[in-house]
Short mmCIF file of C-alpha atoms in Angstrom, two decimals:
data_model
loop_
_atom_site.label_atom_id
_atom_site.label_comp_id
_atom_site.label_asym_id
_atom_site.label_seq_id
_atom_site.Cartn_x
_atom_site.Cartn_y
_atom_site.Cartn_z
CA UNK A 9 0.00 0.00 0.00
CA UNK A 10 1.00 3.74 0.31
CA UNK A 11 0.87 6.89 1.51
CA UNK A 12 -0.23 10.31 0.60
CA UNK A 13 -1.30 13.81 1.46
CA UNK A 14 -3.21 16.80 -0.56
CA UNK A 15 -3.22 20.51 0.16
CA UNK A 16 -4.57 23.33 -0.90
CA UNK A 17 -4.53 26.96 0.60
CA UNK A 18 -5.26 30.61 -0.22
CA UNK A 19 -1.09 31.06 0.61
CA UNK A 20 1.91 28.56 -1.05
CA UNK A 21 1.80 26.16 0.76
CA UNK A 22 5.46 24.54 2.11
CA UNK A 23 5.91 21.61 0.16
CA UNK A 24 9.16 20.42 1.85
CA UNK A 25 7.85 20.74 5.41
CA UNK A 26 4.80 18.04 4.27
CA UNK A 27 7.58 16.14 2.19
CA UNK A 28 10.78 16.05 4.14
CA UNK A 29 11.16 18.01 7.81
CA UNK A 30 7.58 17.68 8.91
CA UNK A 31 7.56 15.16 12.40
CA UNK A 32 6.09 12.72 10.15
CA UNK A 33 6.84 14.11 6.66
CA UNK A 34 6.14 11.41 3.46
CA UNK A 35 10.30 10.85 4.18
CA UNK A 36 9.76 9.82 7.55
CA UNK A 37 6.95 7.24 6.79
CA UNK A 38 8.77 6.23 4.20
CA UNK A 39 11.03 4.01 6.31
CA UNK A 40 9.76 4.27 9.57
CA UNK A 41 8.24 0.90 9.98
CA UNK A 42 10.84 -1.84 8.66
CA UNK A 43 8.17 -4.08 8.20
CA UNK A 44 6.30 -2.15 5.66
CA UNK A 45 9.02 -0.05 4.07
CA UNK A 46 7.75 2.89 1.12
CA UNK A 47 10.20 1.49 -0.88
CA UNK A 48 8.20 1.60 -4.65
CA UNK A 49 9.04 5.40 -5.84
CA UNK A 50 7.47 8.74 -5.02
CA UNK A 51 6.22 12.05 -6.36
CA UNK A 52 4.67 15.30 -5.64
CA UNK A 53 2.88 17.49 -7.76
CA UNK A 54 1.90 20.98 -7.96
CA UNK A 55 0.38 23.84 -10.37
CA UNK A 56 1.69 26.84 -12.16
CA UNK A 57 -0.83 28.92 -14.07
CA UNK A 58 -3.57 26.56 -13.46
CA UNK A 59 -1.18 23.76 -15.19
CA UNK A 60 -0.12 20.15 -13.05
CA UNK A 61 3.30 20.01 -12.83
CA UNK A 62 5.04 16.71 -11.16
CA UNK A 63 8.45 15.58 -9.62
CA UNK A 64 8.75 11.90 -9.64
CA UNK A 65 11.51 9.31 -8.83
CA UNK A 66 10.90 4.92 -9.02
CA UNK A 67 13.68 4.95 -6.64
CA UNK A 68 13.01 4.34 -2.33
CA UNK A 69 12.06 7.54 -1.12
CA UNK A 70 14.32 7.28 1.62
CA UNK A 71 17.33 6.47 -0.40
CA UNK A 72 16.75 9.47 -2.54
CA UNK A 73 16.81 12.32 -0.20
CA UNK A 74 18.60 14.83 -2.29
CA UNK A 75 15.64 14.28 -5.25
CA UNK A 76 13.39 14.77 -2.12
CA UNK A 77 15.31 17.90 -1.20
CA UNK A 78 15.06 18.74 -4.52
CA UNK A 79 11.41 18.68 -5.12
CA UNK A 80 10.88 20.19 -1.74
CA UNK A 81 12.16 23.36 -3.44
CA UNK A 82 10.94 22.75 -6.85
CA UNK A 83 6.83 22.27 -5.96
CA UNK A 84 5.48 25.49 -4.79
CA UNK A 85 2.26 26.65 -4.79
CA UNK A 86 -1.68 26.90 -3.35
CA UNK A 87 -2.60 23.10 -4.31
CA UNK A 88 0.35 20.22 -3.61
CA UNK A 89 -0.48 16.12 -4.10
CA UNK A 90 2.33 14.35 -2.47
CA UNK A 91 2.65 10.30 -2.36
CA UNK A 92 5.09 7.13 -1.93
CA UNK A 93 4.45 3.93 -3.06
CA UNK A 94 4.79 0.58 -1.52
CA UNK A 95 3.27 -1.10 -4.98
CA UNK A 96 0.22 -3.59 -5.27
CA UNK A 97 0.49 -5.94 -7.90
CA UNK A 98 -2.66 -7.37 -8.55
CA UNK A 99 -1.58 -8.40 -12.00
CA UNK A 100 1.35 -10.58 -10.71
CA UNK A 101 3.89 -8.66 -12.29
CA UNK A 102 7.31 -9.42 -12.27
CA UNK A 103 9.21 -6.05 -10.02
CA UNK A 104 10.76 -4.75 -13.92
CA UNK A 105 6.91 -4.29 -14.89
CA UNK A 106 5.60 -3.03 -11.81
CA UNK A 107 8.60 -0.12 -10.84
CA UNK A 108 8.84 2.91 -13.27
CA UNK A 109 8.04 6.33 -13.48
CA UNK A 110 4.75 5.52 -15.51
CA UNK A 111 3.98 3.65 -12.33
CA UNK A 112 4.59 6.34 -9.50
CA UNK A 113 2.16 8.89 -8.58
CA UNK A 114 1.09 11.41 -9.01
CA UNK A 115 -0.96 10.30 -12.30
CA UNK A 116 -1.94 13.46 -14.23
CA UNK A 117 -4.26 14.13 -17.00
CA UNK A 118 -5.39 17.28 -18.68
CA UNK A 119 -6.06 19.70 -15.45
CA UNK A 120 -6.33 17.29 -12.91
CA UNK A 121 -3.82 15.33 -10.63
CA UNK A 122 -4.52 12.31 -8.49
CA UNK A 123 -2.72 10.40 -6.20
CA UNK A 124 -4.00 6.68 -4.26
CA UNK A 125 -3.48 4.49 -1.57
CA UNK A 126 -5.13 0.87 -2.06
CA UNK A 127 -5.79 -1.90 -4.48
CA UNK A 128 -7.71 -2.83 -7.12
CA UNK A 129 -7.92 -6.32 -7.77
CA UNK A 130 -9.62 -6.57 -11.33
CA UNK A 131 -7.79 -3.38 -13.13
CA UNK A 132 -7.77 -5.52 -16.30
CA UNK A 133 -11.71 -6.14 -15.86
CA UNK A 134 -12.42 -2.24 -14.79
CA UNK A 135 -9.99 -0.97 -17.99
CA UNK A 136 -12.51 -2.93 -20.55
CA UNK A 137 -15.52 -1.18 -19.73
CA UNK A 138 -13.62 2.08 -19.66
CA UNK A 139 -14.31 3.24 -22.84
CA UNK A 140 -12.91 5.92 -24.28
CA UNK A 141 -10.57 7.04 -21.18
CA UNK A 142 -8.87 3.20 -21.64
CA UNK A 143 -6.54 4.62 -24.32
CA UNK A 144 -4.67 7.01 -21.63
CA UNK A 145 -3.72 4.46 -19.30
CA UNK A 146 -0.25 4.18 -19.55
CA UNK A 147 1.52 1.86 -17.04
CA UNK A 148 0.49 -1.52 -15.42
CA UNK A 149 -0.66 0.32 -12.03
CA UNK A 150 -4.05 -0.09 -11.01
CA UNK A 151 -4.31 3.07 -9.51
CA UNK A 152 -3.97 3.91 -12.49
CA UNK A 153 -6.91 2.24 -13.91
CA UNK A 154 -9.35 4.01 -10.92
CA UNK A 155 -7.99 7.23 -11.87
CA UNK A 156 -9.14 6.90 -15.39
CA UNK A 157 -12.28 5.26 -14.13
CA UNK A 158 -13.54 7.83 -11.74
CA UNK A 159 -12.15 10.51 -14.56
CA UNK A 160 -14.90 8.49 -16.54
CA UNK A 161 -17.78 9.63 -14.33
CA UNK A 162 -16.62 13.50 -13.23
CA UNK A 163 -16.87 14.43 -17.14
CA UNK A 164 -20.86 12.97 -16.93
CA UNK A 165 -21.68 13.31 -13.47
CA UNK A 166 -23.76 16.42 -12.12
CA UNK A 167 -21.68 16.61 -8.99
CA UNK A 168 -18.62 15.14 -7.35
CA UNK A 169 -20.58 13.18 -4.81
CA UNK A 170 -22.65 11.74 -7.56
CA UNK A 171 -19.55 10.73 -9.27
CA UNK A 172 -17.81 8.89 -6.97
CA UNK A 173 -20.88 6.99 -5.62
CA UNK A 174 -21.39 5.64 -9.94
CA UNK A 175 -17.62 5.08 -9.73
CA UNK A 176 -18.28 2.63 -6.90
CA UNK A 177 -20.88 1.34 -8.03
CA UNK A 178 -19.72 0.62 -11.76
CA UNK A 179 -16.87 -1.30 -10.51
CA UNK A 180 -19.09 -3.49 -8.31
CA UNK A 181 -21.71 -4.22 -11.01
CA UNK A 182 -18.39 -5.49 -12.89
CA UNK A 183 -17.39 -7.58 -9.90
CA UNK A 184 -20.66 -8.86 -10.16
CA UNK A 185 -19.78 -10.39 -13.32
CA UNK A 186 -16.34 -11.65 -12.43
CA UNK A 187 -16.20 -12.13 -8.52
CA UNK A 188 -16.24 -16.23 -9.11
CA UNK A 189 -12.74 -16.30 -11.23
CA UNK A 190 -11.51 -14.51 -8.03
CA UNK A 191 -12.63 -16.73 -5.00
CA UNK A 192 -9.58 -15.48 -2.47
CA UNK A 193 -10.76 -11.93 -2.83
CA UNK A 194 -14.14 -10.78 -0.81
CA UNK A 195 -14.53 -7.67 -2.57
CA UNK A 196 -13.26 -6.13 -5.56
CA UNK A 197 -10.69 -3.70 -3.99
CA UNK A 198 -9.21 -2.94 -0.37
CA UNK A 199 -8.86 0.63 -0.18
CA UNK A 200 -9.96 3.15 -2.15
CA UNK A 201 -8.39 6.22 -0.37
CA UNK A 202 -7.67 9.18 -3.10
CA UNK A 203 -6.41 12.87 -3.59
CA UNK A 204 -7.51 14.79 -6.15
CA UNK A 205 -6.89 18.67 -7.41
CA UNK A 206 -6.96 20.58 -10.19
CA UNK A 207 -5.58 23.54 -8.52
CA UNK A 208 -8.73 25.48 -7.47
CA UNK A 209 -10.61 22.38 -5.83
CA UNK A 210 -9.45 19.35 -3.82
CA UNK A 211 -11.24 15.97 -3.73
CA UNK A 212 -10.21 13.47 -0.98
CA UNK A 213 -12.09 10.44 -0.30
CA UNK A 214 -11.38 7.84 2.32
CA UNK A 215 -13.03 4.09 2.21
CA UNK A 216 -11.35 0.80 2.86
CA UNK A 217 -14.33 -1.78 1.86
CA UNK A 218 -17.57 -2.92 2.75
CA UNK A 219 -16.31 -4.12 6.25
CA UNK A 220 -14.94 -0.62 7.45
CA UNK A 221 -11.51 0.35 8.18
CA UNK A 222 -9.96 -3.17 9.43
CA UNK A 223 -7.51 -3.81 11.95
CA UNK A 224 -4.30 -2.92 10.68
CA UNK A 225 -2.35 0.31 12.15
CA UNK A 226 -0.89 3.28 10.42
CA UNK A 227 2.91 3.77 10.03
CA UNK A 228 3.46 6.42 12.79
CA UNK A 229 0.35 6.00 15.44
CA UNK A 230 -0.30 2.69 16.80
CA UNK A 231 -3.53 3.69 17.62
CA UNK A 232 -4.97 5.08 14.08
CA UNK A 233 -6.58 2.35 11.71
CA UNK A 234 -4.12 2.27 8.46
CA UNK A 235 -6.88 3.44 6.28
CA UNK A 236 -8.10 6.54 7.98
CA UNK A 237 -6.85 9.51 6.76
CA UNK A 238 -6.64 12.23 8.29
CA UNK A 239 -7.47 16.12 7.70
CA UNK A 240 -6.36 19.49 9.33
CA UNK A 241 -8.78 22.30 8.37
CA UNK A 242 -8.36 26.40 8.93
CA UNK A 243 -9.56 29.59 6.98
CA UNK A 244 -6.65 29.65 4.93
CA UNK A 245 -5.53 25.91 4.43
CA UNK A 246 -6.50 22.24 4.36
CA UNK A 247 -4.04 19.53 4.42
CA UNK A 248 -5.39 15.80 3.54
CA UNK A 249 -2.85 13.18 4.84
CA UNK A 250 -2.23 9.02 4.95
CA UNK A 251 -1.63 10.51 8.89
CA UNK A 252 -0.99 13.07 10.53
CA UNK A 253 2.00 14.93 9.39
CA UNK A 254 3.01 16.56 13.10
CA UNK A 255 1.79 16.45 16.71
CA UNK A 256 -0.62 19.54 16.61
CA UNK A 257 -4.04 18.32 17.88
CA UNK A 258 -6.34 19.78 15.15
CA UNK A 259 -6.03 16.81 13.19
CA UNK A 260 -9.24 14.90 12.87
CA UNK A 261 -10.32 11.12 11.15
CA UNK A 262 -12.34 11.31 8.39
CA UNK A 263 -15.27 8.78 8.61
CA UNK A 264 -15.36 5.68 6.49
CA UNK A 265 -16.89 6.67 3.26
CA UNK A 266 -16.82 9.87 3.41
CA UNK A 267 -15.92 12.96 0.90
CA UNK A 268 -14.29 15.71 1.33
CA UNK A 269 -14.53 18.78 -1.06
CA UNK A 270 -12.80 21.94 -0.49
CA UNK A 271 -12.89 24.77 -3.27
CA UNK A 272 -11.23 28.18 -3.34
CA UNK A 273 -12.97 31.14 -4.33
CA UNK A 274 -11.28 34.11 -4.39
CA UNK A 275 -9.43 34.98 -0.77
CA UNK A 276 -11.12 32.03 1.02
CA UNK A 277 -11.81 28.32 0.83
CA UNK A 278 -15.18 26.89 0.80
CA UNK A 279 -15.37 22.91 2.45
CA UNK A 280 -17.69 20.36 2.43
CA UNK A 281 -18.16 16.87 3.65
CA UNK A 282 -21.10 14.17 2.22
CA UNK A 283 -20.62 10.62 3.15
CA UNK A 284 -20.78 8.60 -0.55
CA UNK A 285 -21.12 5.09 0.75
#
């Protein structure tokens, strides 16, 4: 699995506190548990003049510190997607196919940047009944394949709750169809926890399956479930995060399912929350 954070603010925001010197920066979880090392490539992204802009490595995050460094410098600006990869392979991949840097996110297209934390079992099943967005996917990731999927329903979809309830729902009516050839699996994903930006609005929903968060423990609190992330909220900023990135106290759990949309307009940001499952 992975970790993540998004961010957006009226001000630029400080990309290499959330990357690198934060308490609990991306670097830090990285490597912190040696159990369940990062170790699958990184990235962060950002936006100048309205256009996503990215900084990605396939190496360990925590053996490429002055990339890390680097980008810390590099991103700038009022929306940031940051994540590290510890890769799924659903497709049994050998490790050539599955590290690369058309693997590691963030995954752009057109105005919008998305990063993921989870798994999608049947990637091969969701890409058929993609459509028209199939011919973008690029890599073998199947993070990939959900950001191209839910891209699939915001272009049709009369809001962003709408669109991420169909995008749910589509890939369970295909499960339907193809849960038997997969008897080890219960459902057809285990996590679905996503950033997404364009610049001027952030998307971030957080949902492990149909059974709720589970029992396994984040990276840096023994006492937060692995898939809750977590959100710190003011009149000038909101920062999305795998966990939280330092000790202040105003960090709070998102509840299973639910959506948070934040939008800036003009000097001030405008957040919401609807729970989508």
């Amino acid at each position: 699995m992975c970790r993540l954070f998004g961010a957006i603010s009226t001000h630029s925001i400080d990309a290499d506190y959330l990357l690198r010197t934060a308490p609990h920066s991306l670097l830090r979880q990285s490597d912190i548990d040696k159990k369940r090392k990062q170790g699958d490539g990184w990235g962060v992204g950002w936006f100048e003049k309205g256009r996503p802009r990215v900084f990605k490595s396939p190496k360990p995050m925590y053996r490429d510190k002055l990339l890390v460094r680097r980008a810390g410098v590099r991103a700038s600006g009022r929306a940031l997607i940051g994540h590290v990869r510890w890769a799924s392979n659903p497709l049994k991949l050998k490790r050539s196919e599955l590290i690369g840097l058309a693997h590691t996110q963030p995954f752009v297209h057109g105005k919008w940047m998305f990063a993921h934390n989870g798994t999608v079992y049947i990637p091969k099943e969701v890409a058929a009944q993609m459509g028209r967005w199939r011919k973008y996917i690029k890599g073998k990731n199947d993070s990939e394949v959900l950001f191209y999927w839910l891209m699939k329903y915001l272009h049709r979809a009369k809001n962003p709750v709408q669109a991420v309830r169909q995008c749910i729902q589509g890939i369970h009516h295909i499960w339907d169809g193809c849960k038997k050839s997969y008897p080890i699996y219960h459902f057809p994903y285990h996590g679905l926890n996503w950033v997404l930006s364009d610049g001027e609005t952030l998307l971030a929903f957080c949902y492990a399956d149909p059974r709720g968060f589970g029992k396994s423990k984040a990276l840096c609190r023994s006492k937060q479930r692995y898939y809750q992330l977590q959100r710190q909220v003011s009149r000038h900023g909101v920062i999305v995060a795998s966990e939280p990135l330092d000790d202040r106290a105003h960090w709070q759990g998102f509840r299973h399912g639910e959506l948070l949309i934040t939008q800036r307009q003009g000097k001030r940001l405008i957040t919401r929350r609807a729970q989508v499952v």
